[in-house]
PDB file of C-alpha atoms in Angstrom:
ATOM      1  CA  SER A   1      86.768 101.622 110.545  1.00  0.00           C
ATOM      2  CA  GLN A   2      90.234 101.474 109.149  1.00  0.00           C
ATOM      3  CA  THR A   3      93.315 100.751 111.262  1.00  0.00           C
ATOM      4  CA  ILE A   4      96.984 100.405 110.580  1.00  0.00           C
ATOM      5  CA  HIS A   5      99.341  98.220 112.543  1.00  0.00           C
ATOM      6  CA  GLN A   6     103.113  98.550 112.457  1.00  0.00           C
ATOM      7  CA  TRP A   7     105.617  96.467 114.374  1.00  0.00           C
ATOM      8  CA  PRO A   8     107.871  96.220 116.185  1.00  0.00           C
ATOM      9  CA  ALA A   9     107.756  99.519 118.035  1.00  0.00           C
ATOM     10  CA  THR A  10     111.447  99.494 118.849  1.00  0.00           C
ATOM     11  CA  LEU A  11     114.307  97.449 117.501  1.00  0.00           C
ATOM     12  CA  VAL A  12     118.016  97.303 118.184  1.00  0.00           C
ATOM     13  CA  GLN A  13     120.017  95.431 115.605  1.00  0.00           C
ATOM     14  CA  PRO A  14     123.740  94.933 115.015  1.00  0.00           C
ATOM     15  CA  VAL A  15     125.406  96.178 111.879  1.00  0.00           C
ATOM     16  CA  GLY A  16     125.251  93.606 109.124  1.00  0.00           C
ATOM     17  CA  SER A  17     122.132  91.895 110.415  1.00  0.00           C
ATOM     18  CA  PRO A  18     118.901  91.631 108.382  1.00  0.00           C
ATOM     19  CA  LEU A  19     115.798  93.690 108.917  1.00  0.00           C
ATOM     20  CA  SER A  20     112.120  93.123 108.507  1.00  0.00           C
ATOM     21  CA  LEU A  21     109.481  95.691 109.510  1.00  0.00           C
ATOM     22  CA  GLU A  22     105.888  94.855 108.855  1.00  0.00           C
ATOM     23  CA  CYS A  23     102.804  96.997 108.357  1.00  0.00           C
ATOM     24  CA  THR A  24      99.240  95.862 107.833  1.00  0.00           C
ATOM     25  CA  VAL A  25      96.053  97.787 107.162  1.00  0.00           C
ATOM     26  CA  GLU A  26      92.548  96.684 108.099  1.00  0.00           C
ATOM     27  CA  GLY A  27      89.167  97.900 106.969  1.00  0.00           C
ATOM     28  CA  THR A  28      90.006  99.041 103.460  1.00  0.00           C
ATOM     29  CA  SER A  29      90.901  97.594 100.092  1.00  0.00           C
ATOM     30  CA  ASN A  30      93.506  98.569  97.509  1.00  0.00           C
ATOM     31  CA  PRO A  31      95.180 101.178  99.678  1.00  0.00           C
ATOM     32  CA  ASN A  32      98.246 103.134  98.659  1.00  0.00           C
ATOM     33  CA  LEU A  33     101.015 102.188 101.077  1.00  0.00           C
ATOM     34  CA  TYR A  34     104.084 104.130 102.097  1.00  0.00           C
ATOM     35  CA  TRP A  35     107.298 103.754 104.071  1.00  0.00           C
ATOM     36  CA  TYR A  36     108.859 106.942 105.459  1.00  0.00           C
ATOM     37  CA  ARG A  37     112.030 107.482 107.455  1.00  0.00           C
ATOM     38  CA  GLN A  38     112.463 110.277 109.924  1.00  0.00           C
ATOM     39  CA  ALA A  39     116.054 110.914 110.981  1.00  0.00           C
ATOM     40  CA  ALA A  40     117.110 112.995 113.966  1.00  0.00           C
ATOM     41  CA  GLY A  41     113.488 113.973 114.776  1.00  0.00           C
ATOM     42  CA  ARG A  42     113.146 116.076 111.627  1.00  0.00           C
ATOM     43  CA  GLY A  43     111.539 115.754 108.220  1.00  0.00           C
ATOM     44  CA  LEU A  44     109.966 112.664 106.708  1.00  0.00           C
ATOM     45  CA  GLN A  45     111.733 111.108 103.774  1.00  0.00           C
ATOM     46  CA  LEU A  46     109.639 108.948 101.512  1.00  0.00           C
ATOM     47  CA  LEU A  47     111.381 105.648 100.966  1.00  0.00           C
ATOM     48  CA  PHE A  48     108.912 103.489  99.087  1.00  0.00           C
ATOM     49  CA  TYR A  49     105.325 103.610  97.987  1.00  0.00           C
ATOM     50  CA  SER A  50     102.995 101.019  96.492  1.00  0.00           C
ATOM     51  CA  VAL A  51      99.746 101.339  94.587  1.00  0.00           C
ATOM     52  CA  GLY A  52      99.088  97.592  94.376  1.00  0.00           C
ATOM     53  CA  ILE A  53     100.342  94.088  95.071  1.00  0.00           C
ATOM     54  CA  GLY A  54     103.848  93.664  93.812  1.00  0.00           C
ATOM     55  CA  GLN A  55     104.058  97.274  92.643  1.00  0.00           C
ATOM     56  CA  ILE A  56     106.826  99.093  94.485  1.00  0.00           C
ATOM     57  CA  SER A  57     108.353 102.487  93.689  1.00  0.00           C
ATOM     58  CA  SER A  58     111.574 103.526  95.296  1.00  0.00           C
ATOM     59  CA  GLU A  59     112.194 107.194  95.932  1.00  0.00           C
ATOM     60  CA  VAL A  60     115.821 107.002  97.009  1.00  0.00           C
ATOM     61  CA  PRO A  61     118.606 104.483  96.342  1.00  0.00           C
ATOM     62  CA  GLN A  62     119.636 102.830  99.593  1.00  0.00           C
ATOM     63  CA  ASN A  63     120.290  99.723 101.559  1.00  0.00           C
ATOM     64  CA  LEU A  64     116.586  98.952 101.968  1.00  0.00           C
ATOM     65  CA  SER A  65     113.910  97.239  99.927  1.00  0.00           C
ATOM     66  CA  ALA A  66     110.138  96.917 100.230  1.00  0.00           C
ATOM     67  CA  SER A  67     107.613  94.265  99.259  1.00  0.00           C
ATOM     68  CA  ARG A  68     103.859  94.042  99.136  1.00  0.00           C
ATOM     69  CA  PRO A  69     102.965  90.350  99.154  1.00  0.00           C
ATOM     70  CA  GLN A  70      99.275  90.978  99.947  1.00  0.00           C
ATOM     71  CA  ASP A  71      96.914  93.864  99.301  1.00  0.00           C
ATOM     72  CA  ARG A  72      97.117  95.261 102.834  1.00  0.00           C
ATOM     73  CA  GLN A  73     100.598  94.171 103.854  1.00  0.00           C
ATOM     74  CA  PHE A  74     103.741  96.211 103.333  1.00  0.00           C
ATOM     75  CA  ILE A  75     107.205  95.035 104.420  1.00  0.00           C
ATOM     76  CA  LEU A  76     110.438  96.978 104.719  1.00  0.00           C
ATOM     77  CA  SER A  77     113.575  94.862 104.547  1.00  0.00           C
ATOM     78  CA  SER A  78     117.318  94.941 104.481  1.00  0.00           C
ATOM     79  CA  LYS A  79     119.813  92.115 103.963  1.00  0.00           C
ATOM     80  CA  LYS A  80     122.611  93.860 105.896  1.00  0.00           C
ATOM     81  CA  LEU A  81     121.933  96.889 108.096  1.00  0.00           C
ATOM     82  CA  LEU A  82     124.251  99.880 108.164  1.00  0.00           C
ATOM     83  CA  LEU A  83     124.719 102.348 110.993  1.00  0.00           C
ATOM     84  CA  SER A  84     123.136 104.986 108.785  1.00  0.00           C
ATOM     85  CA  ASP A  85     119.920 102.963 108.648  1.00  0.00           C
ATOM     86  CA  SER A  86     119.119 104.031 112.210  1.00  0.00           C
ATOM     87  CA  GLY A  87     116.041 106.180 112.478  1.00  0.00           C
ATOM     88  CA  PHE A  88     112.321 106.285 112.994  1.00  0.00           C
ATOM     89  CA  TYR A  89     110.324 104.425 110.336  1.00  0.00           C
ATOM     90  CA  LEU A  90     106.708 105.175 109.645  1.00  0.00           C
ATOM     91  CA  CYS A  91     104.250 103.207 107.571  1.00  0.00           C
ATOM     92  CA  ALA A  92     101.225 104.988 106.167  1.00  0.00           C
ATOM     93  CA  TRP A  93      98.251 104.320 103.944  1.00  0.00           C
ATOM     94  CA  SER A  94      95.919 106.406 101.905  1.00  0.00           C
ATOM     95  CA  SER A  95      92.830 105.590  99.881  1.00  0.00           C
ATOM     96  CA  GLY A  96      93.509 104.352  96.381  1.00  0.00           C
ATOM     97  CA  GLN A  97      90.445 106.287  95.247  1.00  0.00           C
ATOM     98  CA  GLY A  98      91.184 109.961  94.673  1.00  0.00           C
ATOM     99  CA  ILE A  99      93.368 112.177  96.783  1.00  0.00           C
ATOM    100  CA  THR A 100      92.936 111.904 100.515  1.00  0.00           C
ATOM    101  CA  GLU A 101      95.032 112.278 103.610  1.00  0.00           C
ATOM    102  CA  ALA A 102      97.480 109.586 104.766  1.00  0.00           C
ATOM    103  CA  PHE A 103      97.035 107.669 107.989  1.00  0.00           C
ATOM    104  CA  PHE A 104     100.112 106.639 109.915  1.00  0.00           C
ATOM    105  CA  GLY A 105     101.169 103.716 112.019  1.00  0.00           C
ATOM    106  CA  GLN A 106     102.790 104.143 115.398  1.00  0.00           C
ATOM    107  CA  GLY A 107     106.289 103.954 113.960  1.00  0.00           C
ATOM    108  CA  THR A 108     109.367 101.830 114.590  1.00  0.00           C
ATOM    109  CA  ARG A 109     112.468 103.238 116.267  1.00  0.00           C
ATOM    110  CA  LEU A 110     115.393 101.345 114.747  1.00  0.00           C
ATOM    111  CA  THR A 111     118.830 101.607 116.299  1.00  0.00           C
ATOM    112  CA  VAL A 112     121.695  99.932 114.504  1.00  0.00           C
ATOM    113  CA  VAL A 113     124.662  99.287 116.784  1.00  0.00           C
TER     114      VAL A 113
ATOM    115  CA  ALA B   1     108.127 116.433  91.283  1.00  0.00           C
ATOM    116  CA  GLN B   2     106.672 118.456  94.076  1.00  0.00           C
ATOM    117  CA  THR B   3     108.436 120.234  96.910  1.00  0.00           C
ATOM    118  CA  VAL B   4     107.314 121.518 100.289  1.00  0.00           C
ATOM    119  CA  THR B   5     109.324 124.125 102.217  1.00  0.00           C
ATOM    120  CA  GLN B   6     108.971 125.093 105.851  1.00  0.00           C
ATOM    121  CA  SER B   7     111.387 127.885 106.574  1.00  0.00           C
ATOM    122  CA  GLN B   8     110.858 128.069 110.337  1.00  0.00           C
ATOM    123  CA  PRO B   9     112.721 125.298 112.181  1.00  0.00           C
ATOM    124  CA  GLU B  10     111.280 126.475 115.506  1.00  0.00           C
ATOM    125  CA  MET B  11     108.560 128.825 116.725  1.00  0.00           C
ATOM    126  CA  SER B  12     107.535 129.905 120.184  1.00  0.00           C
ATOM    127  CA  VAL B  13     104.221 131.118 121.520  1.00  0.00           C
ATOM    128  CA  GLN B  14     102.674 131.806 124.896  1.00  0.00           C
ATOM    129  CA  GLU B  15      99.511 130.153 126.073  1.00  0.00           C
ATOM    130  CA  ALA B  16      96.352 131.849 124.779  1.00  0.00           C
ATOM    131  CA  GLU B  17      98.280 133.686 122.079  1.00  0.00           C
ATOM    132  CA  THR B  18      98.129 133.118 118.313  1.00  0.00           C
ATOM    133  CA  VAL B  19     100.950 131.751 116.159  1.00  0.00           C
ATOM    134  CA  THR B  20     101.307 131.251 112.430  1.00  0.00           C
ATOM    135  CA  LEU B  21     103.447 128.530 110.859  1.00  0.00           C
ATOM    136  CA  SER B  22     104.601 129.097 107.288  1.00  0.00           C
ATOM    137  CA  CYS B  23     104.683 126.686 104.392  1.00  0.00           C
ATOM    138  CA  THR B  24     105.303 127.072 100.666  1.00  0.00           C
ATOM    139  CA  TYR B  25     104.989 124.390  98.066  1.00  0.00           C
ATOM    140  CA  ASP B  26     105.560 123.777  94.400  1.00  0.00           C
ATOM    141  CA  THR B  27     103.701 121.377  92.191  1.00  0.00           C
ATOM    142  CA  SER B  28     102.870 121.097  88.530  1.00  0.00           C
ATOM    143  CA  GLU B  29      99.584 119.332  89.207  1.00  0.00           C
ATOM    144  CA  SER B  30      96.283 121.200  89.045  1.00  0.00           C
ATOM    145  CA  ASP B  31      94.511 118.827  91.444  1.00  0.00           C
ATOM    146  CA  TYR B  32      96.162 118.494  94.820  1.00  0.00           C
ATOM    147  CA  TYR B  33      95.585 118.550  98.549  1.00  0.00           C
ATOM    148  CA  LEU B  34      97.543 120.254 101.271  1.00  0.00           C
ATOM    149  CA  PHE B  35      97.779 119.087 104.854  1.00  0.00           C
ATOM    150  CA  TRP B  36      99.159 120.030 108.217  1.00  0.00           C
ATOM    151  CA  TYR B  37     100.157 117.170 110.453  1.00  0.00           C
ATOM    152  CA  LYS B  38     101.114 117.357 114.093  1.00  0.00           C
ATOM    153  CA  GLN B  39     103.714 115.066 115.663  1.00  0.00           C
ATOM    154  CA  PRO B  40     103.725 115.212 119.464  1.00  0.00           C
ATOM    155  CA  PRO B  41     106.508 113.630 121.554  1.00  0.00           C
ATOM    156  CA  SER B  42     104.789 110.253 121.165  1.00  0.00           C
ATOM    157  CA  ARG B  43     105.760 110.602 117.445  1.00  0.00           C
ATOM    158  CA  GLN B  44     102.298 109.578 116.286  1.00  0.00           C
ATOM    159  CA  MET B  45     101.391 111.578 113.163  1.00  0.00           C
ATOM    160  CA  ILE B  46      98.046 113.329 113.601  1.00  0.00           C
ATOM    161  CA  LEU B  47      96.187 115.139 110.870  1.00  0.00           C
ATOM    162  CA  VAL B  48      95.371 118.694 111.918  1.00  0.00           C
ATOM    163  CA  ILE B  49      93.745 120.168 108.845  1.00  0.00           C
ATOM    164  CA  ARG B  50      93.425 119.644 105.101  1.00  0.00           C
ATOM    165  CA  GLN B  51      92.759 121.945 102.171  1.00  0.00           C
ATOM    166  CA  GLU B  52      91.584 121.013  98.683  1.00  0.00           C
ATOM    167  CA  ALA B  53      93.347 123.100  96.070  1.00  0.00           C
ATOM    168  CA  TYR B  54      90.168 123.696  94.090  1.00  0.00           C
ATOM    169  CA  LYS B  55      88.440 125.268  97.125  1.00  0.00           C
ATOM    170  CA  GLN B  56      89.001 128.991  97.545  1.00  0.00           C
ATOM    171  CA  GLN B  57      87.658 129.014 101.073  1.00  0.00           C
ATOM    172  CA  ASN B  58      90.288 128.523 103.751  1.00  0.00           C
ATOM    173  CA  ALA B  59      89.835 125.389 105.854  1.00  0.00           C
ATOM    174  CA  THR B  60      89.121 125.746 109.574  1.00  0.00           C
ATOM    175  CA  GLU B  61      89.072 123.163 112.385  1.00  0.00           C
ATOM    176  CA  ASN B  62      88.262 124.715 115.745  1.00  0.00           C
ATOM    177  CA  ARG B  63      91.369 126.732 116.789  1.00  0.00           C
ATOM    178  CA  PHE B  64      93.257 125.788 113.652  1.00  0.00           C
ATOM    179  CA  SER B  65      92.861 127.600 110.364  1.00  0.00           C
ATOM    180  CA  VAL B  66      94.854 127.992 107.186  1.00  0.00           C
ATOM    181  CA  ASN B  67      95.671 130.864 104.906  1.00  0.00           C
ATOM    182  CA  PHE B  68      95.762 129.299 101.458  1.00  0.00           C
ATOM    183  CA  GLN B  69      97.224 131.553  98.771  1.00  0.00           C
ATOM    184  CA  LYS B  70      97.148 129.447  95.619  1.00  0.00           C
ATOM    185  CA  ALA B  71      98.839 131.883  93.286  1.00  0.00           C
ATOM    186  CA  ALA B  72     101.670 132.362  95.748  1.00  0.00           C
ATOM    187  CA  LYS B  73     101.741 128.628  96.559  1.00  0.00           C
ATOM    188  CA  SER B  74     101.575 129.428 100.222  1.00  0.00           C
ATOM    189  CA  PHE B  75      99.783 127.455 102.905  1.00  0.00           C
ATOM    190  CA  SER B  76     100.223 128.760 106.441  1.00  0.00           C
ATOM    191  CA  LEU B  77      98.684 127.390 109.617  1.00  0.00           C
ATOM    192  CA  LYS B  78      97.289 129.683 112.290  1.00  0.00           C
ATOM    193  CA  ILE B  79      96.778 128.352 115.782  1.00  0.00           C
ATOM    194  CA  SER B  80      94.565 130.548 117.935  1.00  0.00           C
ATOM    195  CA  ASP B  81      94.328 130.476 121.722  1.00  0.00           C
ATOM    196  CA  SER B  82      97.433 128.283 121.905  1.00  0.00           C
ATOM    197  CA  GLN B  83      97.450 125.537 124.515  1.00  0.00           C
ATOM    198  CA  LEU B  84     100.279 123.589 126.131  1.00  0.00           C
ATOM    199  CA  GLY B  85      99.055 120.505 124.301  1.00  0.00           C
ATOM    200  CA  ASP B  86      99.729 122.170 120.990  1.00  0.00           C
ATOM    201  CA  ALA B  87     103.487 121.852 121.550  1.00  0.00           C
ATOM    202  CA  ALA B  88     104.723 119.484 118.853  1.00  0.00           C
ATOM    203  CA  MET B  89     106.465 119.230 115.528  1.00  0.00           C
ATOM    204  CA  TYR B  90     104.207 120.429 112.733  1.00  0.00           C
ATOM    205  CA  PHE B  91     104.602 119.193 109.170  1.00  0.00           C
ATOM    206  CA  CYS B  92     103.176 120.689 106.062  1.00  0.00           C
ATOM    207  CA  ALA B  93     102.486 118.179 103.259  1.00  0.00           C
ATOM    208  CA  ALA B  94     101.301 118.159  99.685  1.00  0.00           C
ATOM    209  CA  TYR B  95      99.581 115.305  97.911  1.00  0.00           C
ATOM    210  CA  SER B  96      99.096 115.385  94.161  1.00  0.00           C
ATOM    211  CA  GLY B  97      99.107 113.023  91.261  1.00  0.00           C
ATOM    212  CA  TYR B  98      98.458 109.409  91.889  1.00  0.00           C
ATOM    213  CA  SER B  99     100.507 108.262  94.784  1.00  0.00           C
ATOM    214  CA  THR B 100     102.947 110.464  96.599  1.00  0.00           C
ATOM    215  CA  LEU B 101     102.689 112.541  99.753  1.00  0.00           C
ATOM    216  CA  THR B 102     105.566 115.003 100.197  1.00  0.00           C
ATOM    217  CA  PHE B 103     106.433 116.568 103.545  1.00  0.00           C
ATOM    218  CA  GLY B 104     108.359 119.671 104.588  1.00  0.00           C
ATOM    219  CA  LYS B 105     111.128 119.448 107.175  1.00  0.00           C
ATOM    220  CA  GLY B 106     108.855 120.515 109.977  1.00  0.00           C
ATOM    221  CA  THR B 107     108.494 123.318 112.486  1.00  0.00           C
ATOM    222  CA  MET B 108     108.912 122.680 116.194  1.00  0.00           C
ATOM    223  CA  LEU B 109     106.302 124.637 118.118  1.00  0.00           C
ATOM    224  CA  LEU B 110     107.127 125.499 121.716  1.00  0.00           C
ATOM    225  CA  VAL B 111     104.305 126.700 123.965  1.00  0.00           C
ATOM    226  CA  SER B 112     105.118 128.479 127.221  1.00  0.00           C
ATOM    227  CA  PRO B 113     102.759 129.088 130.145  1.00  0.00           C
TER     228      PRO B 113
END
């Protein structure tokens, strides 16, 4: 069966520090991968998605970047965090074959202080 | 681009009663899926129900059913015999094209004894 791992679960970082959130998927190949942000317990904003290694699409301009160094690994990064980067970050995957539902990781609560 | 709109920020229901959550969407694609996700206080995203656009029959999963009106681009979720465990944020989502899953802003469902 397929599983998705996202870590860390919680993170408190000072303004100006770097960020690295990691997400890995097991049990599937060539998944579509996504990073979402949920601010103030409300809607999910799509930040990045990837349909293959090295292929990253950005939905919104921001202080964040994403990379996909391996087929089932998706990393969200920042060189210098801003207060506005605080939020709940969710990684998700869906099958690269056809249209199917997305499966989500447990999420990372990021607080920038 | 596709959009998903949930016009009810919050809904309340009593145990054992029925509640309907509204969702409208807009997409230019002919092949798409629609989903309802539940996010309990743990913030884990859980798939509740899915609907293929090409299917006229409304999807049903136990106490959860949808009213899919394709021409009106409406996709509402009906929860029958509501239970305390149904209390959560509910997100409507649309998935079309090759890679993106778009969410509405969510509806918080409160269930009272």
